[in-house]
Amino acid sequence: MSWKTHLSGTTIVPRPQVQLCTPAMKERWQRELLPRYATSHGALMPILHDVQHAYRHIPYAAMLEIAAFLKLAPSEVLDTVSFYEEYTTEPVGRCVIGICQTFACEICGHKAILDHVRARLGIDVHETTDDGMFTLLAMECLGSCDSAPVALFNDTLHERLTIERVDRLIDEARASVGHSQVVHS
Amino acid sequence: MKLPEPILTKRIPCHPHADPKGRHIVSYDEFVKTGGYRALEKALDLEPAQVLATVKDAVLRGRGGAGFPAGLKWSFLAPDDGKGSRYLCINCDEAEPGTFKDRLLVDFDPHLVLEGIAITCFACKLDVAYFFIRGEYHHQARVMERAIEEAYAAGIFGKQGLMRGKAKFAVECHVHRGAGAYICGEETGLLEAIEGKRGWPRVKPPFPAVKGLFGRPTIVNNVETLAAVPPIIERGVAWWKSIGVESSFGGMASYGPKLMGVSGHVNRPGCFEAPLGITLSSLVNDYAGGMRQGKKFKGAIAGGVSMGVLGTDQFDAVMDFDIGRRCGVLGLGTACPTIFDEDTDMVAIARNCARFFMNESCGQCTPCREGSGWIYKLLTRIERGDATTADLDLLVEVAGSMGLSEGTTICGLADGNNWAVRTIVTKFRSEFERRVKPKFVPIHLVAR
C-alpha cells in the first residue's frame, strides 16, 4: 500500500561519518546513468536500485548523499523511496521470499505454500527472521500465471511450487544466497 | 480457428505449432539468420511518413489493453520543433493479474521487440527509447539489457545512425526498471516513473504525444504492439488484414494475431498465439488442452482482471475488441483469460481482486484510495458471512461510483476495480446472496 502514511515528525536520521555511496558507485552513476536521462532526477530509480541491492535497504543517510549527488531535495528522494515497494527503509533479509497471492495463484494453492513458509520460518508476512536471513512477502501478480503457484526468491522466479520444493529452496537459500535465473520446472 | 503459421512467436515454440520445450533466448545472430531486421531494412528504404501510413492503414490496435490504434496515436505526435529529444517509451509493466504475454516475447525473442522499436523510432522521428520493465522481471530485464548491447554492437542503435548508418537518424535505447508499482503500467504513471518520481498518473490533456516525458513529445506503446510492427512492414497491410475479424457493430475491426495467455483450471496453461476473433471455448479446448479434470466451465477473467469477468453462459465469447459490448465487460484488455471451474468460490475471487486494487491504488484520487479499501472490507465481511443484503447493494454502489468513466478519478485503475467487482457480483449474484444475511427493517417503521 504505497500511500500508507507513517508518523515521520520524530524520525531521527542517523548521519554516519562513513560514506554509504562510495566514490566507485558515484563514478559509475556519473558515467553510465546520468547521460541516459534529460534530468538528473531521471537517474534516481536506477541509483536507488543500486543502493537497495548493496545495503538491502536505503538508509536515510544514503538518501541525503543521493540527493546531494543528483542536486535534488532530500524529500524528493524520500518521496520516490516511500512510493515503490521494492525500496525499503528497514533492512530486508538476505533472502527475500515473495509469494504471489493473486487469484491465478490462489486457485492453484498459494495458501498452503504461504502457510507452510510462515510456520517454518516462524514469521508472518512482511516480517524478517531474527537472524536477518529471510523476509517473507505476499506479492501481487508476478506475471507467470501459467505456472502457478510461483514465488520470487530474491531475483529468481520459481514456478509450479510444491511444499517440498519450497522446503528445498529454503535449505538452498540458507546454504548460499545470490545467483539468479528463471528456473523452469 | 488457427493461424496458418506463427507470426509473433515465429522463433518461440508454442502450442499448437510446436513444442514449448525447445524455447531458448534468440541471439542477434540467430535472429538475423531467421530473417530478423529485414523489416527494418525495408522500412529505412521508405520515407518515415510512408511507414507511419502503413501501420495506420493496417489498423494495428494497441495490445496493452485499451486497443487504441497505434498508427493513429503516432499521427498525433507534435511536429518536430528541434528543441530537444522526442521519446518512445515501451510499456513492459505487465502487472495486470492474469497477464503474462509480453514476458514471453522479452524472455525468448527480445530482438523482435527491438526491431519494432527501431522502426517506430524511425517512423515517428523519436531519438531516445526507454524500455520500461517492471521490477519483478529481473531475468527479463537482464535478457533485454544483453539484447540491447548486442544491437548496439551490431550497429542497430547508436550514434552512427540506424542500421549501421543506413539512415542518418540515430536512436538510443535504454532499459529502465520499475520498482513494484502496478500504477506505472498507466502511460502517464510510467512517464513519471522514468522521470524518477512517484508513479502518479497525470491529468490529461495534454496527452503524452504533445507533452510527455521530460515535457517533450512522447509515444507510449505496449511490447506486443511494437513486436507486431516488423511483420506488418515486411508482409504488408493486405496480409495483416487477412487475419482477424471485422467489427460486428460496424466499428473498428480487430485485425492480426494476438498473444493470449490462458491460466487457471485448464490442462495446459500457457501463452498461445491465436487470431483475434477466436472463441474462448476454442482457446481453452484446442489450445490449452481443455478444462482440468474434465470439470465444467464456471467463469473467466476476461483479459486481465480490470476488464471484469465472463459468466457461465459466456464460454463461447468471441475474443476480439468488441467483446466488451457483446459480453458486458470493459473490453478485450490484454486477452489473457484466467479460467475458473465449477468448484471455484467466486466470492473469494472477488475478495482477491479487491485486495489487489486496494494494494495497488496509488492514493492520488480519493474515490479510488478510500473506495478500494472499503470494497475489500465489504467483501471480506461477505466472505465471512457477517454481511447483510444491504452491504451487497452498498458494494455495487461504491464500486460503480469510482473510475474515469464516472468522472471521479484521473486514471483507469479505479475503472478496473469498478468493473471487476460489479461484473462478478452481477453475474454470480446468487452466490453472494447465499453468503449474506437478510436485512430486516423493523415493522413499525414500514407500517408508518
XYZ file of C-alpha atoms in Angstrom:
633
model
C 0.000 0.000 0.000
C 2.060 2.810 -1.315
C 0.004 5.573 0.227
C 0.156 4.372 3.827
C 1.389 7.239 5.935
C 3.919 6.994 8.705
C 4.489 9.421 11.536
C 7.764 10.997 10.497
C 7.883 14.062 12.678
C 10.018 12.344 15.303
C 12.261 10.419 12.907
C 15.906 10.771 13.825
C 18.122 10.492 10.787
C 21.457 8.906 11.702
C 24.338 10.666 9.966
C 27.299 8.278 9.999
C 30.779 9.554 9.131
C 31.331 6.797 6.574
C 30.181 7.382 3.025
C 27.450 4.930 2.032
C 27.555 5.865 -1.655
C 31.178 5.047 -2.430
C 33.237 7.058 -4.950
C 33.236 3.977 -7.211
C 29.439 3.889 -7.198
C 29.199 7.611 -7.869
C 31.704 7.375 -10.677
C 29.647 4.616 -12.332
C 26.415 6.611 -11.927
C 28.089 9.666 -13.410
C 29.419 7.714 -16.376
C 26.535 5.339 -17.110
C 23.292 6.641 -15.669
C 23.284 10.429 -15.813
C 23.836 10.690 -19.601
C 20.785 8.481 -20.188
C 18.257 10.960 -18.835
C 17.376 14.536 -19.655
C 17.276 15.497 -15.956
C 19.330 14.213 -13.028
C 16.051 13.224 -11.339
C 15.609 10.580 -14.051
C 18.624 8.636 -12.812
C 17.120 8.343 -9.321
C 15.393 4.975 -9.734
C 18.400 3.059 -11.116
C 20.555 4.623 -8.377
C 18.086 3.548 -5.702
C 18.111 0.015 -7.164
C 21.892 0.036 -6.747
C 21.769 1.203 -3.141
C 18.945 -1.171 -2.229
C 20.974 -4.029 -3.699
C 24.154 -3.019 -1.882
C 22.701 -2.443 1.605
C 19.433 -4.444 1.394
C 17.675 -1.206 2.282
C 18.021 2.505 1.623
C 19.384 4.206 4.748
C 18.254 7.776 5.353
C 21.881 8.852 5.291
C 22.229 7.386 1.791
C 19.171 9.365 0.695
C 20.922 12.557 1.798
C 24.018 11.582 -0.187
C 21.964 10.715 -3.273
C 20.079 13.998 -3.005
C 23.374 15.906 -2.883
C 24.729 13.900 -5.805
C 21.676 14.497 -8.005
C 21.134 18.067 -6.770
C 17.664 17.223 -5.506
C 15.904 17.971 -2.241
C 16.189 15.019 0.183
C 12.404 14.988 0.353
C 12.237 14.261 -3.381
C 14.385 11.171 -2.849
C 12.280 10.071 0.124
C 9.142 10.643 -1.944
C 10.270 8.107 -4.532
C 11.667 5.652 -1.973
C 8.451 5.594 0.031
C 6.255 5.063 -3.021
C 7.807 1.949 -4.546
C 7.546 -1.401 -2.827
C 10.962 -2.621 -3.876
C 12.717 0.112 -1.905
C 12.723 -0.331 1.858
C 13.941 1.906 4.654
C 14.490 -1.061 7.003
C 16.938 -3.854 6.094
C 15.317 -6.894 4.465
C 16.608 -10.433 4.862
C 19.433 -11.812 2.765
C 16.826 -13.950 1.014
C 13.529 -12.230 0.225
C 10.765 -14.736 -0.445
C 7.910 -13.150 -2.387
C 4.958 -15.489 -2.794
C 2.372 -14.475 -5.385
C -1.112 -14.167 -3.879
C -3.193 -13.038 -6.863
C -6.149 -15.177 -7.974
C -4.414 -17.402 -10.546
C -2.016 -18.496 -7.809
C -4.758 -18.555 -5.188
C -6.874 -21.051 -7.130
C -3.769 -23.175 -7.677
C -2.962 -23.352 -3.965
C -0.744 -20.450 -2.893
C -2.295 -20.516 0.592
C -0.800 -23.879 1.566
C 2.648 -22.725 0.499
C 2.368 -19.365 2.224
C 1.173 -21.006 5.465
C 3.957 -23.559 5.294
C 6.671 -20.943 4.853
C 5.121 -18.864 7.614
C 5.165 -21.797 10.021
C 8.611 -22.994 9.041
C 10.296 -19.591 9.377
C 8.190 -18.544 12.333
C 7.409 -15.142 10.832
C 4.332 -13.501 9.394
C 4.009 -11.794 6.030
C 6.158 -8.631 5.742
C 8.399 -9.757 8.616
C 12.069 -10.694 8.749
C 13.573 -13.582 10.726
C 15.666 -12.598 13.743
C 18.889 -13.820 12.136
C 18.247 -11.464 9.198
C 18.186 -14.373 6.782
C 14.647 -14.372 5.380
C 11.970 -11.805 4.658
C 8.547 -13.117 3.696
C 6.373 -11.072 1.329
C 2.966 -11.739 -0.181
C 3.215 -10.156 -3.624
C 0.720 -9.220 -6.281
C 0.723 -10.961 -9.694
C 4.265 -11.886 -10.733
C 3.241 -12.387 -14.373
C 3.688 -16.129 -14.511
C 0.123 -17.329 -14.085
C 0.549 -20.294 -16.434
C 2.910 -21.909 -13.947
C 1.083 -21.032 -10.717
C 1.811 -21.067 -7.853
C 5.003 -19.046 -8.160
C 7.382 -17.222 -5.846
C 10.407 -14.989 -6.164
C 13.470 -15.944 -4.127
C 15.468 -12.718 -4.342
C 15.515 -12.148 -8.107
C 14.948 -15.738 -9.189
C 11.450 -16.838 -10.135
C 10.419 -20.358 -9.163
C 7.441 -21.866 -10.920
C 4.978 -24.672 -10.147
C 5.832 -24.696 -6.461
C 5.065 -27.526 -4.093
C 5.712 -27.625 -0.361
C 8.661 -29.993 -0.883
C 10.222 -27.657 -3.453
C 9.793 -24.632 -1.216
C 11.463 -26.540 1.616
C 14.360 -27.410 -0.650
C 14.630 -23.826 -1.841
C 14.750 -22.529 1.715
C 17.505 -25.034 2.555
C 19.441 -23.993 -0.542
C 18.996 -20.320 0.296
C 20.407 -20.935 3.761
C 23.450 -22.519 2.146
C 24.016 -19.805 -0.418
C 22.265 -16.578 -1.340
C 22.665 -14.950 -4.700
C 22.686 -16.278 -8.299
C 19.654 -15.606 -10.457
C 17.889 -17.091 -13.421
C 14.411 -18.325 -14.206
C 14.107 -21.927 -13.140
C 11.705 -23.677 -15.488
C 10.470 -26.848 -13.900
C -9.677 -21.133 -35.976
C -5.913 -21.387 -36.148
C -3.135 -19.308 -37.661
C -1.565 -20.935 -40.736
C 1.852 -20.175 -39.250
C 3.131 -18.498 -36.075
C 3.905 -14.788 -36.577
C 4.930 -13.106 -33.328
C 6.013 -16.487 -31.962
C 7.904 -17.425 -35.130
C 11.048 -18.102 -33.103
C 9.322 -19.121 -29.856
C 7.879 -22.641 -29.966
C 4.264 -22.546 -28.742
C 1.350 -24.938 -28.821
C -0.220 -25.944 -31.191
C 2.509 -25.173 -33.757
C 5.495 -26.528 -31.867
C 6.567 -27.981 -28.551
C 7.439 -25.283 -25.983
C 10.287 -27.451 -24.685
C 12.526 -26.100 -27.464
C 12.388 -22.491 -26.200
C 15.635 -20.582 -25.855
C 16.796 -16.972 -25.938
C 17.177 -15.974 -29.605
C 20.536 -14.227 -30.003
C 21.268 -11.483 -32.514
C 22.964 -13.897 -34.931
C 20.127 -16.394 -34.841
C 17.597 -13.561 -35.214
C 19.309 -12.245 -38.341
C 19.669 -15.761 -39.775
C 15.925 -16.326 -39.444
C 15.015 -13.163 -41.320
C 15.345 -10.653 -38.496
C 15.976 -6.926 -39.069
C 14.816 -7.337 -42.702
C 11.713 -5.313 -41.939
C 13.867 -2.522 -40.510
C 15.973 -2.508 -43.658
C 12.809 -2.342 -45.755
C 11.417 0.467 -43.612
C 14.617 2.512 -43.962
C 14.176 2.425 -47.766
C 10.849 4.186 -47.318
C 10.054 7.664 -46.070
C 9.106 7.858 -42.358
C 5.651 9.096 -43.356
C 5.135 6.031 -45.565
C 5.998 3.682 -42.681
C 3.577 5.547 -40.429
C 0.864 5.378 -43.097
C 1.379 1.614 -43.486
C 0.896 0.988 -39.759
C -2.089 3.328 -39.757
C -3.680 1.538 -42.724
C -3.153 -1.824 -41.042
C -5.278 -0.670 -38.069
C -2.795 -2.122 -35.584
C -4.752 -1.782 -32.362
C -2.777 -1.429 -29.152
C -2.166 -4.740 -27.420
C -1.741 -3.293 -23.946
C -5.397 -3.135 -23.017
C -7.158 -0.106 -24.450
C -6.993 -1.202 -28.093
C -6.227 2.291 -29.371
C -4.801 2.121 -32.927
C -1.028 2.599 -32.813
C -0.800 4.379 -36.179
C -3.402 6.922 -35.119
C -1.562 7.512 -31.833
C 1.668 8.095 -33.747
C -0.019 10.601 -36.038
C -0.977 12.749 -33.011
C 2.695 13.497 -32.322
C 3.541 17.174 -32.208
C 5.721 18.193 -35.186
C 9.469 18.197 -34.533
C 10.460 21.646 -33.249
C 14.154 20.706 -32.991
C 14.296 21.827 -29.366
C 15.337 18.503 -27.868
C 14.762 14.776 -27.770
C 11.498 13.048 -28.563
C 10.829 9.812 -26.754
C 9.457 6.325 -27.225
C 8.521 4.530 -24.002
C 7.940 0.811 -24.223
C 5.449 -0.385 -21.664
C 6.516 -3.734 -20.248
C 4.985 -3.182 -16.820
C 2.709 -6.188 -17.308
C 1.418 -6.203 -13.750
C -2.189 -6.882 -14.705
C -3.244 -10.031 -12.825
C -3.539 -12.970 -15.185
C -1.346 -11.428 -17.883
C 1.958 -12.918 -18.994
C 2.224 -12.333 -22.733
C 4.931 -9.659 -23.003
C 7.128 -11.773 -20.761
C 7.131 -14.469 -23.467
C 8.439 -12.048 -26.105
C 11.066 -10.472 -23.870
C 12.120 -13.816 -22.412
C 12.861 -15.518 -25.714
C 12.794 -13.113 -28.660
C 13.948 -9.667 -27.442
C 15.282 -8.647 -30.844
C 11.797 -8.781 -32.389
C 10.793 -6.076 -29.911
C 13.973 -4.099 -30.612
C 13.291 -4.234 -34.354
C 9.807 -2.869 -33.700
C 11.322 -0.130 -31.533
C 13.801 0.856 -34.259
C 11.096 1.013 -36.944
C 8.770 3.021 -34.700
C 11.525 5.482 -33.789
C 12.296 5.930 -37.491
C 8.641 6.357 -38.492
C 7.905 8.901 -35.754
C 11.355 10.533 -35.572
C 11.884 9.610 -31.928
C 15.515 9.622 -30.868
C 15.502 8.025 -27.411
C 13.690 4.822 -26.427
C 13.167 3.725 -22.824
C 12.228 0.106 -22.294
C 10.241 0.298 -19.048
C 10.133 -3.134 -17.438
C 8.512 -3.980 -14.111
C 10.814 -4.502 -11.150
C 9.764 -8.112 -10.592
C 11.024 -9.124 -14.070
C 14.685 -9.403 -13.018
C 15.633 -12.094 -15.501
C 13.760 -10.424 -18.358
C 15.436 -7.063 -17.668
C 18.816 -8.747 -17.949
C 17.844 -10.530 -21.178
C 16.713 -7.205 -22.619
C 19.871 -5.411 -21.498
C 22.008 -8.051 -23.171
C 19.936 -7.859 -26.363
C 20.307 -4.064 -26.430
C 24.080 -4.458 -26.019
C 24.085 -6.868 -28.968
C 22.019 -4.445 -31.025
C 24.431 -1.579 -30.225
C 27.411 -3.794 -31.142
C 25.718 -4.693 -34.425
C 25.086 -1.023 -35.177
C 21.279 -1.098 -34.988
C 21.251 1.663 -32.359
C 23.952 4.210 -31.632
C 25.407 7.464 -32.844
C 26.263 6.283 -36.370
C 22.548 6.110 -37.253
C 20.038 3.274 -37.509
C 21.237 0.037 -39.120
C 24.968 0.833 -39.277
C 24.307 4.311 -40.595
C 21.895 3.302 -43.349
C 19.634 6.029 -42.035
C 21.128 9.317 -40.871
C 18.750 9.147 -37.950
C 20.313 7.916 -34.656
C 18.393 6.196 -31.865
C 19.473 5.469 -28.283
C 17.786 2.662 -26.365
C 17.897 2.073 -22.591
C 16.264 -0.262 -20.094
C 14.529 1.436 -17.176
C 13.499 -0.879 -14.360
C 10.390 -0.210 -12.314
C 10.235 -0.977 -8.618
C 6.985 -2.760 -7.949
C 4.038 -0.481 -8.632
C 1.090 -1.583 -10.795
C 0.156 2.025 -11.476
C 3.300 2.502 -13.589
C 1.560 0.493 -16.302
C -0.668 3.536 -16.831
C 1.074 5.534 -19.529
C 1.485 8.810 -17.649
C 2.353 6.979 -14.413
C 5.049 5.259 -16.427
C 6.395 8.616 -17.602
C 6.574 9.843 -14.016
C 8.479 6.691 -13.045
C 11.040 7.228 -15.795
C 11.425 10.803 -14.577
C 12.333 9.307 -11.178
C 9.194 10.454 -9.394
C 6.380 8.538 -7.733
C 4.191 6.931 -10.379
C 1.190 9.200 -10.048
C -0.769 9.438 -13.324
C -1.044 12.908 -14.849
C -4.195 14.749 -15.736
C -4.865 14.570 -19.467
C -4.799 16.616 -21.662
C -2.035 17.398 -22.527
C -1.547 13.918 -23.911
C 1.952 12.399 -23.978
C 2.126 12.808 -27.769
C 2.192 16.566 -27.176
C 3.803 16.882 -23.757
C 5.121 13.672 -22.289
C 8.417 12.524 -20.855
C 10.541 15.471 -19.605
C 7.899 17.736 -21.186
C 8.669 16.528 -24.705
C 6.506 14.699 -27.286
C 6.383 11.031 -26.336
C 4.829 7.823 -27.627
C 3.994 5.045 -25.171
C 3.345 1.614 -26.701
C 2.997 -1.908 -25.383
C 5.683 -4.524 -26.116
C 3.383 -6.715 -28.193
C 2.181 -3.755 -30.270
C 5.764 -2.932 -31.226
C 6.530 -6.601 -31.914
C 3.692 -6.585 -34.455
C 5.211 -3.695 -36.426
C 8.009 -5.643 -38.218
C 5.638 -8.311 -39.661
C 3.311 -5.565 -40.935
C 6.162 -3.721 -42.669
C 7.587 -6.927 -44.098
C 4.404 -8.530 -45.386
C 2.092 -5.630 -45.995
C -1.264 -4.310 -44.953
C -3.394 -6.719 -47.026
C -1.782 -9.753 -45.404
C -2.262 -8.303 -41.904
C -5.902 -7.572 -42.602
C -6.470 -11.150 -43.806
C -6.098 -12.269 -40.153
C -8.740 -11.430 -37.585
C -12.335 -10.265 -37.846
C -14.370 -7.226 -38.826
C -16.378 -5.487 -36.144
C -19.903 -6.831 -35.823
C -21.137 -3.356 -34.825
C -19.627 -1.534 -37.777
C -16.873 -0.107 -35.569
C -13.130 -0.519 -35.815
C -12.072 -4.021 -36.897
C -9.812 -6.395 -34.942
C -7.029 -7.483 -37.266
C -3.965 -9.572 -36.697
C -2.723 -12.278 -34.392
C -2.767 -11.838 -30.623
C -0.852 -13.459 -27.830
C -3.329 -14.995 -25.404
C -2.197 -16.362 -22.077
C -4.557 -18.904 -20.591
C -4.194 -19.734 -16.913
C -6.275 -21.246 -14.144
C -8.168 -24.546 -14.237
C -7.045 -25.826 -17.636
C -4.894 -28.826 -18.529
C -2.142 -26.987 -20.356
C -1.946 -23.371 -19.213
C 0.345 -21.199 -21.266
C 0.708 -18.390 -23.755
C -0.591 -19.044 -27.255
C -0.748 -17.069 -30.466
C -4.210 -17.046 -31.973
C -6.040 -14.858 -34.482
C -8.334 -12.235 -32.963
C -11.916 -13.446 -33.173
C -11.250 -16.909 -31.747
C -13.832 -18.097 -29.210
C -12.883 -18.587 -25.586
C -14.076 -22.212 -25.719
C -11.828 -22.929 -28.689
C -8.913 -21.262 -26.902
C -9.478 -23.460 -23.863
C -10.213 -26.729 -25.677
C -7.936 -26.553 -28.740
C -5.002 -24.627 -27.317
C -4.997 -25.118 -23.546
C -5.924 -28.799 -23.535
C -9.451 -28.425 -22.133
C -10.756 -27.987 -18.607
C -8.759 -29.645 -15.847
C -10.138 -32.993 -14.625
C -12.982 -32.652 -17.141
C -14.813 -30.197 -14.896
C -17.363 -27.692 -16.137
C -16.566 -24.077 -17.014
C -17.870 -21.593 -14.468
C -16.440 -18.259 -15.435
C -13.315 -16.470 -16.594
C -11.480 -13.240 -16.028
C -11.939 -11.691 -19.471
C -8.467 -10.349 -20.164
C -6.692 -9.062 -17.145
C -8.762 -8.503 -14.022
C -9.618 -4.881 -14.853
C -11.870 -5.997 -17.679
C -14.281 -7.889 -15.426
C -15.472 -11.477 -15.628
C -17.304 -13.605 -18.158
C -20.253 -15.588 -16.820
C -21.003 -19.303 -17.082
C -23.079 -18.770 -20.255
C -20.292 -16.839 -21.998
C -17.900 -19.720 -22.656
C -18.308 -19.121 -26.400
C -17.410 -15.424 -26.159
C -15.580 -14.180 -29.245
C -12.184 -12.762 -28.276
C -11.925 -9.563 -30.290
C -12.019 -5.869 -29.448
C -15.851 -5.921 -29.497
C -16.043 -8.345 -26.582
C -16.814 -5.508 -24.183
C -20.013 -4.506 -25.935
C -21.053 -8.064 -26.612
C -20.380 -9.683 -23.239
C -20.855 -6.922 -20.684
C -17.197 -6.487 -19.783
C -14.950 -3.442 -20.111
C -13.058 -4.702 -23.155
C -10.589 -7.228 -24.508
C -7.815 -5.939 -22.277
C -4.686 -7.996 -22.606
C -6.621 -11.051 -23.865
C -5.181 -13.257 -21.144
C -8.124 -15.092 -19.573
C -7.960 -16.957 -16.264
C -10.395 -19.865 -16.345
C -12.409 -20.969 -13.299
C -14.036 -24.396 -12.982
C -17.333 -25.250 -11.297
C -15.772 -25.607 -7.822
C -14.395 -22.068 -7.697
C -15.671 -19.765 -4.974
C -16.464 -16.539 -6.818
C -16.763 -14.562 -3.568
C -13.148 -15.449 -2.808
C -12.146 -14.379 -6.316
C -13.918 -11.045 -5.843
C -12.176 -10.565 -2.480
C -8.825 -11.372 -4.066
C -9.396 -8.853 -6.890
C -10.466 -6.192 -4.379
C -7.330 -6.780 -2.320
C -5.215 -6.367 -5.413
C -6.755 -2.984 -6.217
C -6.519 -1.864 -2.605
C -2.810 -2.699 -2.536
C -2.092 -1.130 -5.898
C -4.153 2.070 -5.721
C -1.594 4.863 -5.893
C -3.538 7.046 -3.486
C -3.824 10.110 -5.686
C -7.626 10.241 -6.070
C -9.849 9.836 -3.018
C -12.626 7.662 -4.564
C -10.080 5.028 -5.543
C -7.889 5.266 -2.446
C -10.771 5.042 0.008
C -13.196 3.096 -2.172
C -10.816 0.231 -2.851
C -10.247 -0.351 0.871
C -13.970 -0.065 1.567
C -14.794 -2.621 -1.133
C -12.195 -5.013 0.244
C -13.614 -4.735 3.746
C -17.170 -5.313 2.476
C -16.068 -8.371 0.530
C -14.165 -9.931 3.436
C -17.276 -9.420 5.538
C -19.433 -11.086 2.875
C -16.970 -13.970 2.591
C -17.042 -14.440 6.361
C -20.825 -14.495 6.329
C -21.214 -11.388 8.505
C -22.774 -9.102 5.917
C -26.355 -8.265 5.083
C -28.097 -7.772 1.738
C -27.756 -4.025 2.279
C -23.950 -4.472 2.223
C -24.221 -6.180 -1.136
C -26.086 -3.217 -2.594
C -23.629 -0.841 -0.955
C -20.774 -2.798 -2.541
C -22.218 -2.351 -6.032
C -22.903 1.320 -5.367
C -19.381 2.064 -4.088
C -17.771 0.142 -6.937
C -19.976 1.836 -9.506
C -19.128 5.320 -8.296
C -15.406 5.264 -8.976
C -13.439 5.494 -12.181
C -12.540 7.516 -15.200
C -15.834 6.715 -16.862
C -17.703 8.037 -13.802
C -15.513 11.126 -13.897
C -14.209 10.696 -10.366
C -10.574 9.646 -10.912
C -7.579 10.655 -13.021
C -6.698 7.241 -14.444
C -8.401 3.968 -15.246
C -7.226 1.915 -12.266
C -10.482 2.521 -10.435
C -12.457 1.520 -13.543
C -10.729 -1.837 -13.306
C -11.849 -2.191 -9.715
C -15.318 -0.965 -10.633
C -15.757 -3.469 -13.489
C -14.111 -6.417 -11.768
C -16.320 -6.163 -8.695
C -19.539 -5.175 -10.450
C -19.366 -7.886 -13.113
C -18.608 -10.624 -10.569
C -21.466 -9.530 -8.332
C -23.966 -9.197 -11.209
C -23.038 -12.395 -12.998
C -22.767 -14.538 -9.854
C -25.252 -12.704 -7.649
C -26.888 -15.850 -6.245
C -23.556 -16.949 -4.788
C -23.157 -13.648 -2.992
C -26.769 -13.671 -1.793
C -26.275 -17.109 -0.278
C -23.456 -15.679 1.852
C -25.289 -12.627 3.208
C -27.966 -12.355 5.862
C -31.266 -10.630 5.091
C -31.552 -7.051 6.254
C -34.586 -6.743 8.496
C -36.350 -3.431 8.696
C -38.327 -3.002 11.938
C -42.002 -3.436 11.072
C -43.217 -0.308 12.843
C -41.065 1.795 10.516
C -42.541 0.164 7.445
C -46.095 0.473 8.712
C -45.832 4.207 9.127
